[in-house]
Amino acid sequence: MEPKLKILLAEDESSLGLIIKESLENRDFEVTLCENGESALEAFYKKSFDAIVLDIMMPKIDGFSVATEIRKVDKVIPILFLTSKSQTQDVVTGFKIGCNDYIRKPFSLEELIVRIIALSERKLHIDKKTNFQIGKYHFNPDTQLLSHPKETFSLTNREALLLELLLKNKGEIIARETILNMVWENDDFFSGRSMDVFITRLRKKLNLDPTVQIINSRGRGYKLIG
């Protein structure tokens, strides 16, 4: 039995959100429904999803801002904007931010579901073949093996999650708070100290290739170069 596709749905119209959620669950999706942008971001940091459906006009944080934050740490996950904003400039803005699809309200529920399925399956296809190469290292997130011609390391789950996040955003600074929320699921003092320890462990494993480095941008976060 294949695992259910996991969808993050952010829609501030509660009746519409429930209709979409129920329709998707009837087709064997697992749906997390949020009624504002702030709770949508919190859900994204705590769980993994196969696709994200965002309303744009939401309380607390709008959909464009939510997508912008998500794209800072995940360039792959499909994002679909579902909105009553219909001007061409809104569509252009959505795609510039990095959305994969855009549906205007009112819409056909069946069309929405077909598009979500297409985006979710595309991500599954990408995930199956996502292995990382940096310098002389090869990293397989599924097996959690970090390989170098001289040595192979079996990473812990948290080491693997941290390295995958750095690799997906290679060359870009990832804020400490973002790393903590995505890998440790909170950003308190003790988690911050733990993160620094894990960064040190990864650096030791990566020192077989001097071109690969994890750089500390003081007061901001970390980035991986290679």
CSV table of C-alpha atoms in Angstrom, one decimal:
chain,number,residue,atom,x,y,z
A,1,MET,CA,0.0,0.0,0.0
A,2,GLU,CA,1.5,3.3,-1.1
A,3,PRO,CA,1.7,6.1,1.5
A,4,LYS,CA,-0.9,8.9,1.3
A,5,LEU,CA,0.2,12.1,-0.4
A,6,LYS,CA,0.4,14.9,2.2
A,7,ILE,CA,-1.0,18.3,1.4
A,8,LEU,CA,-0.7,21.6,3.3
A,9,LEU,CA,-3.8,23.6,2.6
A,10,ALA,CA,-4.0,27.3,3.7
A,11,GLU,CA,-7.4,28.8,3.2
A,12,ASP,CA,-9.0,31.4,5.4
A,13,GLU,CA,-12.6,30.8,4.2
A,14,SER,CA,-13.3,28.0,6.7
A,15,SER,CA,-16.3,26.5,4.7
A,16,LEU,CA,-14.3,26.4,1.5
A,17,GLY,CA,-11.3,25.0,3.2
A,18,LEU,CA,-13.3,22.2,4.8
A,19,ILE,CA,-14.9,21.4,1.4
A,20,ILE,CA,-11.5,21.1,-0.3
A,21,LYS,CA,-10.1,19.1,2.6
A,22,GLU,CA,-12.9,16.6,2.6
A,23,SER,CA,-12.8,16.2,-1.2
A,24,LEU,CA,-9.0,15.5,-1.1
A,25,GLU,CA,-9.4,13.1,1.8
A,26,ASN,CA,-12.1,11.2,-0.1
A,27,ARG,CA,-9.4,10.7,-2.7
A,28,ASP,CA,-7.0,9.3,-0.1
A,29,PHE,CA,-4.9,12.4,0.5
A,30,GLU,CA,-3.7,13.4,4.0
A,31,VAL,CA,-4.6,17.1,4.4
A,32,THR,CA,-3.4,19.7,7.0
A,33,LEU,CA,-5.8,22.7,6.9
A,34,CYS,CA,-4.7,26.1,8.2
A,35,GLU,CA,-6.8,29.2,8.3
A,36,ASN,CA,-4.0,31.8,8.2
A,37,GLY,CA,-0.4,32.2,6.9
A,38,GLU,CA,1.2,32.1,10.2
A,39,SER,CA,-0.2,28.7,11.1
A,40,ALA,CA,0.6,27.4,7.6
A,41,LEU,CA,4.3,28.3,8.1
A,42,GLU,CA,4.4,26.6,11.5
A,43,ALA,CA,2.9,23.5,9.9
A,44,PHE,CA,5.4,23.5,7.1
A,45,TYR,CA,8.3,23.7,9.6
A,46,LYS,CA,6.9,20.8,11.7
A,47,LYS,CA,5.9,18.3,9.0
A,48,SER,CA,6.9,17.2,5.5
A,49,PHE,CA,4.4,17.7,2.6
A,50,ASP,CA,4.1,16.6,-1.0
A,51,ALA,CA,2.4,19.8,-2.2
A,52,ILE,CA,1.2,23.2,-0.8
A,53,VAL,CA,-2.0,25.0,-1.7
A,54,LEU,CA,-2.1,28.6,-0.6
A,55,ASP,CA,-4.8,31.2,-0.6
A,56,ILE,CA,-3.2,34.7,-1.1
A,57,MET,CA,-5.4,37.0,0.9
A,58,MET,CA,-5.0,35.5,4.4
A,59,PRO,CA,-4.8,37.0,7.9
A,60,LYS,CA,-1.5,37.4,9.8
A,61,ILE,CA,0.8,36.5,6.8
A,62,ASP,CA,-0.4,36.6,3.2
A,63,GLY,CA,0.2,33.7,0.8
A,64,PHE,CA,2.9,35.4,-1.2
A,65,SER,CA,4.9,36.0,2.0
A,66,VAL,CA,4.4,32.3,3.1
A,67,ALA,CA,5.6,31.1,-0.3
A,68,THR,CA,8.6,33.4,-0.2
A,69,GLU,CA,9.7,32.0,3.2
A,70,ILE,CA,9.1,28.4,2.0
A,71,ARG,CA,11.2,28.9,-1.1
A,72,LYS,CA,14.2,30.1,1.1
A,73,VAL,CA,14.5,26.5,2.4
A,74,ASP,CA,12.8,24.3,-0.2
A,75,LYS,CA,13.2,25.0,-3.9
A,76,VAL,CA,11.4,21.8,-4.9
A,77,ILE,CA,8.1,21.4,-3.1
A,78,PRO,CA,5.2,22.2,-5.5
A,79,ILE,CA,3.2,25.4,-4.5
A,80,LEU,CA,-0.2,26.1,-6.0
A,81,PHE,CA,-1.9,29.5,-5.4
A,82,LEU,CA,-5.6,29.4,-5.0
A,83,THR,CA,-7.0,33.0,-5.1
A,84,SER,CA,-9.6,35.5,-6.1
A,85,LYS,CA,-6.8,37.9,-7.1
A,86,SER,CA,-7.1,37.7,-10.9
A,87,GLN,CA,-5.0,40.5,-12.3
A,88,THR,CA,-2.1,39.5,-14.6
A,89,GLN,CA,0.4,41.2,-12.2
A,90,ASP,CA,-0.7,38.9,-9.4
A,91,VAL,CA,-0.1,35.8,-11.5
A,92,VAL,CA,3.3,37.2,-12.6
A,93,THR,CA,4.2,37.8,-8.9
A,94,GLY,CA,3.1,34.3,-8.0
A,95,PHE,CA,5.4,32.7,-10.6
A,96,LYS,CA,8.3,35.0,-9.8
A,97,ILE,CA,8.1,33.9,-6.1
A,98,GLY,CA,8.3,30.3,-7.3
A,99,CYS,CA,4.8,28.9,-7.5
A,100,ASN,CA,4.1,25.9,-9.8
A,101,ASP,CA,0.5,26.6,-10.6
A,102,TYR,CA,-2.2,29.3,-10.1
A,103,ILE,CA,-6.0,28.8,-10.0
A,104,ARG,CA,-8.4,31.7,-9.8
A,105,LYS,CA,-11.7,31.5,-7.7
A,106,PRO,CA,-14.3,30.5,-8.5
A,107,PHE,CA,-12.9,27.2,-9.7
A,108,SER,CA,-13.8,23.6,-10.5
A,109,LEU,CA,-13.0,21.4,-7.5
A,110,GLU,CA,-12.2,18.5,-9.9
A,111,GLU,CA,-9.7,20.6,-11.8
A,112,LEU,CA,-8.0,21.7,-8.5
A,113,ILE,CA,-7.7,18.0,-7.5
A,114,VAL,CA,-6.3,17.0,-10.8
A,115,ARG,CA,-3.7,19.7,-10.6
A,116,ILE,CA,-2.7,18.9,-7.0
A,117,ILE,CA,-2.3,15.2,-8.0
A,118,ALA,CA,-0.1,16.2,-11.0
A,119,LEU,CA,2.1,18.4,-8.8
A,120,SER,CA,2.4,15.9,-6.0
A,121,GLU,CA,3.4,13.0,-8.3
A,122,ARG,CA,6.0,15.3,-9.9
A,123,LYS,CA,7.5,15.9,-6.5
A,124,LEU,CA,7.5,12.1,-5.8
A,125,HIS,CA,9.3,11.5,-9.0
A,126,ILE,CA,11.9,14.2,-8.2
A,127,ASP,CA,12.4,12.8,-4.7
A,128,LYS,CA,13.1,9.3,-5.9
A,129,LYS,CA,16.1,10.5,-8.0
A,130,THR,CA,17.4,13.3,-5.7
A,131,ASN,CA,20.9,12.4,-4.7
A,132,PHE,CA,23.5,15.1,-4.0
A,133,GLN,CA,27.0,15.6,-5.3
A,134,ILE,CA,29.2,18.3,-3.7
A,135,GLY,CA,33.0,18.3,-4.3
A,136,LYS,CA,34.2,14.7,-4.0
A,137,TYR,CA,31.2,13.8,-1.8
A,138,HIS,CA,28.0,11.9,-2.7
A,139,PHE,CA,25.0,12.0,-0.3
A,140,ASN,CA,22.0,9.8,-0.5
A,141,PRO,CA,19.1,11.1,1.8
A,142,ASP,CA,17.3,7.8,1.6
A,143,THR,CA,20.2,5.7,3.0
A,144,GLN,CA,21.7,8.6,4.9
A,145,LEU,CA,25.1,7.7,3.6
A,146,LEU,CA,27.7,10.4,2.9
A,147,SER,CA,30.3,8.9,0.6
A,148,HIS,CA,33.9,10.0,-0.2
A,149,PRO,CA,36.4,8.0,-2.2
A,150,LYS,CA,38.4,7.5,1.0
A,151,GLU,CA,35.5,6.9,3.5
A,152,THR,CA,31.8,6.4,3.8
A,153,PHE,CA,29.9,7.9,6.8
A,154,SER,CA,26.5,6.7,8.1
A,155,LEU,CA,24.7,9.8,9.3
A,156,THR,CA,22.2,10.0,12.2
A,157,ASN,CA,18.7,11.1,11.2
A,158,ARG,CA,19.3,14.7,12.4
A,159,GLU,CA,22.7,14.9,10.7
A,160,ALA,CA,21.0,13.8,7.5
A,161,LEU,CA,18.2,16.3,7.7
A,162,LEU,CA,20.6,19.1,8.4
A,163,LEU,CA,22.9,18.2,5.6
A,164,GLU,CA,20.0,17.8,3.1
A,165,LEU,CA,18.7,21.2,4.1
A,166,LEU,CA,22.2,22.8,3.5
A,167,LEU,CA,22.6,21.0,0.2
A,168,LYS,CA,19.2,22.1,-1.1
A,169,ASN,CA,20.2,25.7,-0.4
A,170,LYS,CA,23.9,25.4,-1.4
A,171,GLY,CA,25.6,28.8,-1.5
A,172,GLU,CA,22.8,30.5,0.4
A,173,ILE,CA,22.7,31.5,4.0
A,174,ILE,CA,20.0,29.7,6.0
A,175,ALA,CA,18.9,31.6,9.1
A,176,ARG,CA,19.5,29.8,12.4
A,177,GLU,CA,15.8,30.1,13.3
A,178,THR,CA,14.8,28.4,10.1
A,179,ILE,CA,17.2,25.5,10.6
A,180,LEU,CA,16.1,25.0,14.1
A,181,ASN,CA,12.4,25.1,13.2
A,182,MET,CA,12.8,22.6,10.4
A,183,VAL,CA,15.3,20.1,11.9
A,184,TRP,CA,14.8,20.5,15.7
A,185,GLU,CA,11.1,21.8,15.5
A,186,ASN,CA,11.8,24.6,18.0
A,187,ASP,CA,14.3,27.4,18.3
A,188,ASP,CA,15.1,27.6,22.0
A,189,PHE,CA,18.6,28.1,23.5
A,190,PHE,CA,19.3,24.4,24.1
A,191,SER,CA,18.3,23.4,20.5
A,192,GLY,CA,20.6,26.2,19.3
A,193,ARG,CA,23.6,24.7,21.2
A,194,SER,CA,22.7,21.2,19.9
A,195,MET,CA,22.6,22.6,16.3
A,196,ASP,CA,26.1,24.0,16.7
A,197,VAL,CA,27.4,20.6,17.9
A,198,PHE,CA,25.8,18.9,14.8
A,199,ILE,CA,27.4,21.5,12.5
A,200,THR,CA,30.8,20.7,14.0
A,201,ARG,CA,30.2,17.0,13.5
A,202,LEU,CA,29.3,17.5,9.8
A,203,ARG,CA,32.3,19.7,9.3
A,204,LYS,CA,34.6,16.9,10.5
A,205,LYS,CA,33.0,14.5,8.1
A,206,LEU,CA,33.4,17.0,5.2
A,207,ASN,CA,37.0,17.9,5.9
A,208,LEU,CA,38.3,15.2,3.4
A,209,ASP,CA,37.6,17.7,0.7
A,210,PRO,CA,38.9,21.2,1.5
A,211,THR,CA,36.7,22.8,-1.2
A,212,VAL,CA,33.6,21.8,0.8
A,213,GLN,CA,32.8,24.0,3.8
A,214,ILE,CA,30.0,25.0,6.1
A,215,ILE,CA,30.4,28.7,6.7
A,216,ASN,CA,29.0,30.4,9.8
A,217,SER,CA,27.6,33.9,8.9
A,218,ARG,CA,27.8,35.3,12.4
A,219,GLY,CA,24.5,36.3,13.8
A,220,ARG,CA,22.6,35.2,10.7
A,221,GLY,CA,23.0,31.4,10.0
A,222,TYR,CA,25.0,28.9,8.0
A,223,LYS,CA,25.7,28.1,4.3
A,224,LEU,CA,27.3,25.2,2.5
A,225,ILE,CA,29.8,25.9,-0.2
A,226,GLY,CA,31.6,23.6,-2.6
